[in-house]
XYZ file of C-alpha atoms in Angstrom:
661
model
C 17.459 -0.567 -39.172
C 16.153 -0.480 -35.621
C 14.913 -3.687 -33.887
C 11.430 -2.488 -33.799
C 11.314 -1.894 -37.600
C 12.813 -5.231 -38.272
C 10.107 -6.878 -36.118
C 7.394 -5.197 -38.045
C 8.899 -6.101 -41.361
C 9.454 -9.662 -40.244
C 5.844 -9.993 -39.047
C 4.582 -8.586 -42.233
C 6.755 -10.849 -44.435
C 5.764 -14.014 -42.424
C 2.069 -13.380 -42.295
C 1.343 -16.452 -44.233
C 3.156 -18.584 -41.627
C 1.778 -16.531 -38.723
C -1.660 -17.265 -39.136
C -1.291 -20.985 -38.489
C 0.539 -20.274 -35.069
C -1.843 -17.337 -34.430
C -4.778 -19.645 -34.819
C -3.229 -22.154 -32.454
C -2.818 -19.562 -29.745
C -6.331 -18.170 -30.284
C -7.716 -21.699 -30.146
C -5.826 -22.488 -26.879
C -6.791 -19.293 -25.056
C -10.574 -19.726 -26.078
C -10.636 -23.379 -24.825
C -8.988 -22.331 -21.497
C -10.775 -18.955 -20.788
C -14.301 -20.369 -21.668
C -13.840 -23.302 -19.388
C -12.350 -21.166 -16.524
C -15.160 -18.528 -16.901
C -17.760 -21.542 -16.901
C -16.119 -22.710 -13.623
C -16.612 -19.325 -12.005
C -20.119 -18.536 -13.436
C -22.322 -17.774 -10.490
C -25.367 -19.261 -12.186
C -23.913 -22.408 -13.093
C -22.241 -22.842 -9.512
C -25.619 -22.358 -7.821
C -27.309 -24.701 -10.048
C -24.674 -27.601 -9.566
C -24.041 -26.593 -5.809
C -25.649 -29.887 -4.715
C -23.208 -31.941 -6.717
C -20.235 -32.814 -4.615
C -18.166 -33.711 -7.509
C -18.755 -30.257 -9.348
C -15.887 -28.278 -7.810
C -13.405 -31.165 -7.770
C -14.395 -32.139 -11.338
C -13.910 -28.679 -12.564
C -10.533 -28.257 -10.743
C -9.007 -31.468 -12.065
C -10.343 -30.695 -15.641
C -8.696 -27.079 -15.398
C -5.136 -28.644 -14.791
C -5.627 -31.325 -17.534
C -6.724 -28.762 -20.015
C -3.762 -26.564 -19.233
C -1.339 -29.624 -20.101
C -3.280 -29.968 -23.533
C -2.896 -26.344 -24.263
C 0.873 -26.514 -23.306
C 1.441 -29.427 -25.401
C -0.516 -27.980 -28.362
C 1.175 -24.659 -28.230
C 4.710 -25.915 -27.891
C 4.129 -28.233 -30.876
C 2.808 -25.360 -32.962
C 5.626 -23.217 -31.834
C 8.166 -25.940 -32.845
C 6.470 -26.365 -36.235
C 6.507 -22.568 -36.577
C 10.261 -22.244 -35.833
C 11.043 -25.056 -38.247
C 9.234 -23.408 -41.105
C 11.281 -20.188 -40.361
C 14.720 -21.993 -39.997
C 16.073 -20.519 -43.298
C 15.179 -17.052 -42.161
C 17.006 -17.546 -39.016
C 19.912 -18.813 -40.709
C 19.970 -15.800 -43.136
C 19.906 -13.529 -39.937
C 23.064 -15.149 -38.764
C 24.640 -14.925 -42.239
C 24.193 -11.096 -42.231
C 26.007 -10.804 -38.800
C 23.172 -10.983 -36.285
C 24.052 -12.731 -33.027
C 21.916 -15.559 -31.771
C 21.082 -13.419 -28.814
C 19.764 -10.624 -30.871
C 17.785 -13.200 -33.087
C 16.216 -14.499 -29.829
C 15.185 -10.978 -28.829
C 13.652 -10.300 -32.221
C 11.503 -13.559 -32.106
C 10.725 -12.994 -28.506
C 9.208 -9.512 -29.325
C 7.229 -11.076 -32.172
C 6.041 -13.833 -29.885
C 5.160 -11.473 -27.050
C 2.917 -9.355 -29.607
C 1.222 -12.561 -30.956
C 0.458 -13.701 -27.442
C -0.989 -10.395 -26.482
C -3.217 -10.477 -29.571
C -4.133 -14.100 -29.260
C -4.941 -13.675 -25.607
C -7.274 -10.587 -26.267
C -8.951 -12.288 -29.144
C -9.223 -15.550 -27.356
C -10.651 -14.247 -24.312
C -13.307 -12.484 -26.281
C -14.186 -15.609 -28.131
C -14.040 -17.758 -24.768
C -16.335 -15.163 -23.142
C -18.975 -15.677 -25.636
C -18.624 -19.321 -26.086
C -18.774 -19.924 -22.304
C -22.453 -19.110 -22.212
C -23.011 -21.797 -24.918
C -20.918 -24.465 -22.664
C -23.016 -23.347 -19.626
C -26.258 -24.014 -21.393
C -25.076 -27.391 -22.606
C -23.937 -28.210 -19.101
C -27.385 -27.383 -17.582
C -29.055 -29.396 -20.407
C -26.935 -32.321 -19.452
C -27.819 -31.872 -15.926
C -31.571 -31.513 -16.698
C -31.562 -28.074 -14.869
C -33.754 -25.107 -15.716
C -31.849 -21.965 -15.215
C -31.124 -18.610 -16.842
C -27.448 -18.335 -17.660
C -26.374 -14.548 -17.868
C -23.130 -13.557 -19.508
C -20.976 -12.296 -16.677
C -17.284 -11.465 -16.851
C -15.186 -13.069 -14.257
C -12.228 -11.224 -12.960
C -10.971 -14.375 -11.329
C -11.059 -16.180 -14.585
C -9.342 -13.256 -16.152
C -6.467 -13.325 -13.620
C -6.071 -17.023 -13.639
C -5.956 -17.138 -17.390
C -3.382 -14.293 -17.733
C -1.124 -16.130 -15.116
C -1.357 -19.270 -17.062
C -0.568 -17.828 -20.501
C 2.295 -15.716 -19.044
C 3.823 -18.905 -17.658
C 3.120 -20.505 -21.145
C 4.714 -17.502 -22.861
C 7.780 -17.942 -20.689
C 8.042 -21.564 -21.582
C 7.571 -20.898 -25.453
C 10.458 -18.210 -25.152
C 12.726 -20.836 -23.402
C 11.878 -23.303 -26.128
C 12.636 -20.842 -28.788
C 15.941 -19.752 -27.426
C 16.996 -23.376 -26.799
C 16.114 -24.218 -30.467
C 18.053 -21.442 -31.738
C 21.166 -21.740 -29.543
C 21.421 -25.560 -29.934
C 21.449 -25.826 -33.782
C 24.245 -24.776 -36.124
C 23.976 -22.430 -39.065
C 24.136 -25.323 -41.709
C 21.425 -27.281 -39.954
C 19.082 -24.240 -40.119
C 19.104 -24.405 -43.948
C 18.158 -28.151 -43.908
C 15.846 -28.328 -40.886
C 12.679 -28.196 -43.149
C 13.932 -31.261 -44.968
C 14.956 -33.529 -42.129
C 11.695 -35.231 -42.332
C 12.709 -36.596 -45.705
C 15.276 -38.930 -44.358
C 15.195 -41.815 -46.846
C 14.905 -45.466 -46.087
C 17.609 -47.035 -48.190
C 16.861 -50.678 -47.544
C 14.690 -53.003 -45.509
C 16.430 -55.742 -43.626
C 14.965 -58.986 -42.300
C 15.369 -57.638 -38.663
C 13.175 -54.648 -39.610
C 10.660 -57.127 -40.949
C 10.796 -59.281 -37.734
C 10.521 -56.087 -35.419
C 7.358 -54.846 -37.394
C 5.718 -58.207 -37.067
C 6.570 -58.051 -33.284
C 4.702 -54.712 -33.098
C 1.639 -56.304 -34.493
C 1.949 -59.119 -32.024
C 2.318 -56.737 -29.113
C -0.941 -54.889 -30.056
C -2.884 -58.166 -30.580
C -1.618 -59.378 -27.213
C -2.621 -56.132 -25.548
C -6.048 -56.403 -26.990
C -6.440 -60.001 -25.909
C -5.234 -59.363 -22.353
C -7.689 -56.527 -22.065
C -10.469 -58.949 -22.598
C -9.250 -61.028 -19.621
C -8.584 -57.998 -17.486
C -11.369 -58.551 -15.048
C -11.416 -62.312 -14.911
C -11.486 -63.777 -11.505
C -7.960 -65.288 -11.730
C -6.660 -61.818 -12.885
C -8.262 -59.678 -10.132
C -5.286 -59.976 -7.812
C -2.917 -58.500 -10.145
C -5.183 -55.881 -11.660
C -2.809 -53.010 -11.646
C 0.201 -55.034 -12.976
C -1.822 -56.333 -15.767
C -3.108 -52.901 -16.687
C 0.425 -51.696 -16.892
C 1.416 -54.594 -19.051
C -1.625 -54.016 -21.422
C -0.411 -50.114 -21.656
C 3.023 -50.993 -22.413
C 2.388 -53.566 -25.010
C -0.175 -51.570 -26.800
C 1.675 -48.293 -26.818
C 5.008 -50.107 -27.727
C 3.443 -52.139 -30.279
C 1.822 -48.929 -31.905
C 5.224 -47.159 -32.093
C 6.814 -50.301 -33.618
C 3.967 -50.487 -36.184
C 4.377 -46.960 -37.212
C 8.266 -47.048 -37.092
C 8.737 -50.365 -38.989
C 5.584 -52.028 -40.219
C 4.037 -49.282 -42.259
C 7.178 -48.324 -44.194
C 7.796 -52.057 -44.864
C 4.393 -52.664 -46.239
C 4.397 -49.402 -48.393
C 7.976 -50.493 -49.701
C 6.485 -53.979 -50.422
C 3.729 -52.522 -52.418
C 6.126 -50.497 -54.298
C 8.566 -53.196 -55.103
C 5.740 -55.380 -56.440
C 4.970 -52.688 -59.152
C 8.594 -53.436 -60.587
C 9.251 -49.629 -61.121
C 5.962 -48.886 -62.801
C 4.905 -46.402 -60.524
C 1.973 -44.037 -61.238
C 1.796 -40.492 -60.115
C -0.581 -41.432 -57.180
C 2.212 -43.993 -56.066
C 4.860 -41.281 -56.186
C 2.727 -38.789 -54.155
C 1.294 -41.269 -51.719
C 3.286 -44.339 -51.142
C 6.658 -42.956 -51.369
C 6.290 -39.933 -49.004
C 4.531 -42.026 -46.460
C 7.421 -44.601 -46.416
C 10.350 -42.099 -46.380
C 8.613 -39.758 -43.694
C 7.501 -42.600 -41.388
C 10.788 -42.680 -39.546
C 10.433 -39.140 -38.322
C 6.783 -39.261 -38.077
C 6.450 -42.610 -36.049
C 6.777 -40.730 -32.683
C 4.150 -38.181 -33.354
C 1.633 -40.529 -35.033
C 2.111 -42.723 -32.006
C 1.323 -40.003 -29.639
C -1.629 -38.851 -31.691
C -3.071 -42.440 -31.865
C -2.518 -42.997 -27.995
C -4.147 -39.581 -27.124
C -6.901 -40.386 -29.499
C -7.505 -43.822 -28.007
C -7.363 -42.541 -24.353
C -9.580 -39.421 -24.792
C -12.120 -41.386 -26.723
C -12.021 -44.297 -24.127
C -12.410 -41.951 -21.315
C -15.229 -39.985 -22.961
C -17.030 -43.221 -23.830
C -16.895 -44.608 -20.314
C -18.348 -41.348 -18.934
C -20.906 -41.351 -21.518
C -21.877 -44.972 -20.711
C -22.357 -44.039 -17.052
C -24.505 -41.103 -18.039
C -26.500 -42.856 -20.790
C -27.167 -45.812 -18.370
C -28.460 -43.524 -15.572
C -31.888 -44.623 -16.203
C -31.240 -48.329 -16.078
C -28.746 -47.824 -13.152
C -31.722 -46.108 -11.256
C -34.171 -48.789 -12.115
C -31.700 -51.458 -10.649
C -31.885 -49.745 -7.339
C -35.667 -48.743 -7.674
C -37.501 -51.176 -9.958
C -40.721 -49.039 -10.119
C -41.816 -45.425 -9.750
C -42.033 -46.006 -5.947
C -40.903 -48.901 -3.678
C -42.665 -49.383 -0.376
C -40.974 -51.820 2.059
C -42.643 -53.629 4.936
C -45.914 -51.872 5.763
C -44.443 -48.501 5.140
C -46.056 -45.792 2.912
C -49.865 -46.546 3.507
C -50.390 -42.877 4.007
C -48.808 -42.225 0.659
C -51.092 -44.662 -1.046
C -54.027 -43.021 0.495
C -52.845 -39.474 -0.634
C -52.530 -40.783 -4.136
C -56.174 -41.987 -4.105
C -57.437 -38.790 -2.595
C -55.681 -36.928 -5.371
C -56.996 -39.324 -8.016
C -53.634 -40.419 -9.225
C -54.008 -43.916 -10.811
C -51.364 -46.523 -10.192
C -50.671 -50.235 -10.289
C -49.580 -52.001 -7.333
C -47.526 -55.307 -7.214
C -46.898 -56.939 -3.968
C -43.943 -59.251 -3.382
C -43.487 -61.529 -0.303
C -39.769 -61.759 0.716
C -38.056 -64.437 2.764
C -34.186 -64.636 3.149
C -31.751 -67.571 2.787
C -28.112 -67.850 3.281
C -26.145 -69.060 0.192
C -23.092 -68.663 -1.938
C -23.999 -67.860 -5.652
C -20.376 -68.794 -6.381
C -21.584 -72.396 -6.554
C -23.165 -71.457 -9.867
C -19.850 -70.456 -11.379
C -18.492 -72.482 -14.238
C -16.329 -75.544 -13.531
C -13.201 -73.540 -14.806
C -13.810 -70.729 -12.402
C -14.548 -73.043 -9.460
C -10.867 -73.519 -8.591
C -9.002 -73.442 -5.390
C -8.248 -70.070 -4.172
C -11.384 -68.228 -5.742
C -12.802 -66.051 -2.913
C -16.161 -65.700 -4.414
C -16.958 -69.435 -4.401
C -17.162 -69.815 -0.786
C -18.466 -66.158 -0.034
C -22.004 -66.499 1.622
C -24.527 -63.821 1.886
C -28.131 -63.232 2.278
C -30.350 -63.944 -0.815
C -33.972 -63.255 -0.739
C -36.640 -65.461 -2.261
C -39.867 -64.602 -3.975
C -42.873 -67.118 -4.253
C -43.873 -68.038 -7.968
C -47.398 -66.570 -7.626
C -45.945 -63.075 -6.758
C -43.479 -63.381 -9.618
C -46.107 -64.440 -12.201
C -47.699 -60.914 -11.747
C -45.038 -59.569 -13.951
C -44.169 -62.902 -15.676
C -47.301 -64.978 -16.163
C -45.623 -67.689 -18.174
C -43.219 -68.584 -15.442
C -43.357 -72.083 -14.237
C -41.291 -74.193 -11.750
C -41.869 -77.180 -9.453
C -40.277 -78.955 -6.483
C -36.836 -77.481 -5.771
C -36.489 -75.816 -9.094
C -35.946 -72.210 -8.893
C -35.364 -69.062 -11.116
C -32.469 -66.838 -10.367
C -33.474 -63.179 -11.352
C -32.537 -59.699 -10.551
C -28.931 -60.397 -11.310
C -27.368 -57.916 -13.558
C -24.806 -55.035 -13.627
C -21.145 -55.394 -13.165
C -21.845 -58.527 -10.856
C -23.360 -60.348 -13.922
C -20.611 -59.338 -16.063
C -17.595 -60.234 -13.745
C -19.229 -63.448 -12.162
C -20.991 -65.225 -15.002
C -23.269 -67.821 -13.467
C -24.620 -70.955 -15.208
C -27.978 -72.407 -15.054
C -29.034 -76.073 -14.776
C -26.659 -76.260 -11.473
C -27.478 -76.902 -7.809
C -26.870 -74.564 -4.982
C -27.215 -75.230 -1.199
C -29.190 -72.637 0.728
C -29.833 -72.513 4.507
C -32.093 -70.559 6.843
C -31.352 -71.249 10.382
C -31.401 -75.080 11.097
C -33.144 -75.609 7.696
C -31.076 -76.592 4.634
C -32.267 -77.045 0.951
C -30.737 -77.679 -2.484
C -32.174 -75.653 -5.272
C -31.781 -76.403 -8.886
C -31.501 -73.285 -10.876
C -33.310 -73.664 -14.264
C -33.032 -70.129 -15.423
C -31.020 -66.991 -14.950
C -32.652 -63.493 -15.706
C -31.452 -59.902 -15.206
C -34.921 -58.479 -14.619
C -34.820 -56.003 -11.644
C -37.795 -56.462 -9.474
C -36.450 -55.935 -5.838
C -35.231 -52.832 -4.256
C -31.402 -52.284 -4.053
C -31.822 -51.843 -0.333
C -33.008 -55.468 -0.050
C -30.287 -56.756 -2.417
C -27.588 -54.795 -0.635
C -26.739 -52.433 -3.290
C -28.838 -53.486 -6.412
C -27.812 -56.166 -8.966
C -27.809 -58.871 -6.359
C -29.740 -62.093 -7.088
C -33.273 -63.173 -6.027
C -34.537 -66.706 -6.155
C -38.123 -67.395 -7.448
C -39.373 -70.495 -5.552
C -42.606 -72.544 -5.473
C -45.242 -71.277 -3.171
C -44.821 -74.554 -1.263
C -41.068 -73.963 -0.782
C -41.700 -70.282 0.146
C -44.007 -71.446 2.976
C -41.478 -73.876 4.092
C -38.791 -71.217 4.420
C -40.871 -68.766 6.356
C -40.551 -70.643 9.592
C -37.266 -68.904 9.879
C -38.606 -65.440 8.947
C -37.222 -63.821 12.091
C -33.783 -64.231 11.063
C -34.129 -61.723 8.074
C -35.262 -58.091 8.231
C -37.164 -57.744 5.050
C -40.620 -59.536 4.306
C -42.737 -57.391 2.090
C -42.214 -55.128 -0.904
C -44.899 -53.272 -2.754
C -43.903 -51.731 -6.209
C -46.051 -48.570 -7.280
C -46.205 -47.668 -10.966
C -48.139 -44.594 -11.927
C -50.399 -45.014 -15.029
C -49.671 -41.494 -16.164
C -46.097 -40.057 -16.074
C -47.836 -36.500 -16.063
C -48.484 -37.196 -12.363
C -44.994 -37.683 -11.354
C -44.311 -34.192 -10.130
C -47.390 -34.271 -7.761
C -46.636 -37.811 -6.652
C -43.094 -36.863 -5.745
C -44.366 -34.067 -3.374
C -46.637 -36.473 -1.793
C -43.889 -39.087 -1.245
C -41.685 -36.531 0.428
C -44.493 -35.013 2.512
C -45.630 -38.392 3.837
C -42.041 -39.700 4.536
C -42.878 -42.925 2.655
C -39.228 -43.508 1.787
C -38.048 -43.363 5.569
C -37.945 -46.939 6.826
C -36.775 -48.470 10.227
C -35.605 -52.040 10.049
C -32.771 -54.261 11.321
C -29.453 -54.316 9.422
C -27.352 -57.405 8.796
C -25.941 -57.327 12.415
C -29.436 -57.180 14.029
C -29.154 -53.526 14.902
C -31.951 -51.159 14.297
C -31.236 -48.871 11.571
C -33.041 -46.184 9.411
C -33.070 -46.717 5.599
C -33.913 -44.080 2.971
C -35.713 -45.466 -0.095
C -35.630 -43.094 -2.810
C -38.209 -42.839 -5.644
C -37.079 -43.886 -9.139
C -37.265 -40.261 -10.348
C -35.037 -38.901 -7.641
C -32.645 -41.845 -8.094
C -32.375 -41.056 -11.772
C -31.822 -37.426 -11.132
C -29.160 -38.215 -8.634
C -27.379 -40.344 -11.083
C -27.734 -37.522 -13.754
C -26.405 -34.834 -11.284
C -23.556 -37.101 -10.238
C -22.452 -38.055 -13.807
C -23.426 -34.928 -15.454
C -20.473 -32.967 -14.545
C -18.192 -35.973 -15.229
C -19.594 -36.373 -18.704
C -19.318 -32.648 -19.419
C -15.786 -32.284 -18.269
C -14.644 -35.500 -20.061
C -16.461 -34.607 -23.151
C -14.907 -31.025 -23.088
C -11.475 -32.465 -22.435
C -12.052 -34.946 -25.200
C -12.853 -32.239 -27.456
C -9.688 -30.384 -26.571
C -7.667 -33.662 -27.200
C -9.488 -34.095 -30.457
C -8.998 -30.558 -31.724
C -5.407 -30.761 -30.651
C -4.465 -34.019 -32.292
C -6.494 -33.179 -35.427
C -4.795 -29.694 -35.658
C -1.476 -31.214 -35.194
C -2.107 -33.529 -38.181
C -3.466 -30.637 -40.245
C -0.429 -28.536 -39.329
C 1.945 -31.277 -40.339
C 0.092 -31.707 -43.639
C 0.307 -27.815 -44.244
C 3.964 -27.919 -43.543
C 4.463 -31.020 -45.960
C 2.493 -29.480 -48.642
C 4.801 -26.302 -48.558
C 7.837 -28.599 -48.677
C 6.452 -30.506 -51.672
C 5.371 -27.363 -53.543
C 8.400 -27.812 -55.898
C 7.430 -31.262 -56.697
C 4.050 -30.221 -57.692
C 5.542 -27.537 -60.019
C 7.521 -30.177 -61.765
C 4.598 -32.413 -62.195
C 2.474 -29.701 -63.622
C 5.041 -28.634 -65.950
C 5.393 -32.072 -67.489
C 1.798 -32.504 -68.138
C -0.036 -33.859 -65.233
C -3.479 -32.425 -64.504
C -4.665 -31.316 -61.024
C -6.838 -34.245 -60.731
C -4.202 -36.734 -61.343
C -1.979 -35.263 -58.608
C -4.981 -35.031 -56.187
C -5.467 -38.831 -56.566
C -2.188 -39.414 -54.575
C -3.023 -36.659 -52.222
C -6.365 -38.258 -51.359
C -4.644 -41.560 -50.737
C -1.997 -39.798 -48.544
C -4.480 -38.009 -46.562
C -6.515 -41.087 -46.010
C -3.569 -42.637 -44.463
C -2.333 -39.805 -42.385
C -5.796 -39.145 -40.738
C -7.381 -42.545 -41.215
C -4.581 -44.917 -39.833
C -4.272 -42.978 -36.492
C -8.080 -42.752 -36.159
C -8.655 -46.391 -36.854
C -5.727 -47.638 -34.631
C -7.018 -45.221 -31.854
C -10.642 -46.391 -32.281
C -9.422 -49.903 -31.867
C -7.401 -48.967 -28.813
C -10.393 -47.259 -27.257
C -12.732 -50.052 -28.138
C -10.868 -52.859 -26.381
C -9.970 -50.558 -23.478
C -13.825 -49.681 -22.930
C -14.841 -53.186 -23.856
C -12.678 -54.628 -20.885
C -14.543 -52.764 -18.234
C -17.524 -50.801 -19.299
C -19.833 -52.826 -17.104
C -18.339 -51.056 -14.109
C -19.691 -47.895 -15.546
C -23.223 -48.702 -16.621
C -25.484 -51.101 -18.325
C -25.342 -49.801 -21.898
C -22.395 -50.309 -24.274
C -23.282 -50.241 -27.887
C -25.120 -46.839 -28.410
C -22.804 -44.691 -26.201
C -19.772 -46.263 -27.951
C -21.133 -45.705 -31.510
C -22.092 -42.072 -30.688
C -18.711 -41.280 -29.231
C -16.835 -42.964 -32.106
C -19.106 -41.229 -34.617
C -18.233 -37.856 -33.239
C -14.452 -38.517 -33.475
C -14.817 -39.863 -36.936
C -16.744 -36.799 -38.070
C -14.213 -34.343 -36.708
C -11.283 -36.116 -38.119
C -13.040 -36.143 -41.485
C -13.345 -32.440 -41.275
C -9.621 -31.944 -40.564
C -8.794 -34.161 -43.505
C -11.224 -32.395 -45.736
C -9.527 -29.145 -44.758
C -6.043 -30.588 -45.384
C -7.052 -31.746 -48.823
C -8.305 -28.143 -49.539
C -4.957 -26.766 -48.494
C -3.164 -29.198 -50.850
C -5.441 -28.069 -53.636
C -4.586 -24.524 -53.104
C -0.821 -25.321 -53.128
C -1.092 -27.395 -56.222
C -3.127 -24.721 -58.110
C -0.458 -22.053 -57.042
C 2.598 -24.306 -57.957
C 2.188 -23.464 -61.687
């Protein structure tokens, strides 16, 4: 028989195994080609050309996506070769050399790759338009996306998958040459290595794994504390090491020990559910520990990165408001022509005037006693803080009331408020030239009222003082550049488009003032809408690429778990046949299957969610102002997709159980 006929017969015989591997290849090509096509879509590039992060973001994401695809395909090929180990062993028994077997499998792989690349590119071509529409929706852009075939994307994809094919062929040849004939017939059962006994040492190691994870979680909550700021990188490495190491130890020792303890408590009275759930999980855990740890860590990392990106995108409106706390901000006497134009066009608006006076102070004096320790650089760090008279502040907060040297600290939010938690009912010494005063802070609020230009970046504090104190401070007004702010809010948001044009035409946002060094400088005060759109454009590419990569990670890890369960179902087919023959109904067997799938999909997901939660919780305030909603939305997506894979896995088990009798 010629080699070509043998290849065709082999592929026909292994069709039930090939579809799994074939799906993995098609899925990988579709993901990669759709993303590269999107990256080279002229309509998309023209729309996002103003975003400086677009090209860099797409380029970095392409490399990451390639490594995801490489990992996924290599794992699927390894699983595929393992399921065909007996066939390879039989080839050797009939006299075929390992070199000839490698040639046989290489031809099959090449044919599969060619077919998968063609189908995957077709699917990727059509799906790329969908992804392009999603991207433009995220960026809030209006554009018509046409379906154009990119030759550059085609060439890049062909090069990538040719390299991947070479790697797969090398992996295949290495797997065949390194194993003995005997091991090929037992390769499919190597995962069933039995745990004969559990020693006190294993119990102790399992407990240590739990302690390492808990310590990693605790350390993450202290990551951005002031005393830890100097060793941030070292602390991050320690947290990663303890969390990942603890996860592996838990899967390697703790789970098997817990399952064995549950089994021993039953004193030998095991139900069919126990036999099909507890026992397989316990005995496979040694071989599955590495893969489950990898899947758990990948889930945690991808979910964490996606959530942080989404927090930034979701918080774009509040972040813009911290910089521009009104539809329009007019500093000093700037923008009078803009106000006149609004009146001429009958655009109704509300106007709030604030008087400003700067003082020199260190808000580190408001830190807690524990944080006011020697060596804290923030404690003695002085800067300009502006004050607002109470009568002006009462325009937005009529109930506010202070007297004497009592002040309200407001406008203090964002990452500064999260990292440096100030306390009220404390004194702070301020100065303005030769004048010095001691303020007593009676309340701390996060309401944004003053432009980010005045507060040097937004989120900086503002003191609300009595009118008498404000008048006293103004004798030193020449020391500070800012003295007036007018906040303009349109009564109807339908007038935004017209007002934006007038704001640009009149140049109301261009201000000349002295900087902190006393030098004349030009400042650009954006409108709220333009600031919000700038955040959207800057973060839109990031959230899209991270979400796309997160989807790739999720589909990869979910598919790997699904493939593993399909493989285990085939290995356990004989056990189901025996159980059916001795009288167990399908529903009795499925009870154990449900429990097993709940563990195989649920435990990595739950631990991965915990990992991502504590990782996000440690530094989410650096990315935005909203945590709960973005976190729950991202987690819900992951839970839903894992549930789909678990449902498909149960469906495959049902099919195997029905066919076992």
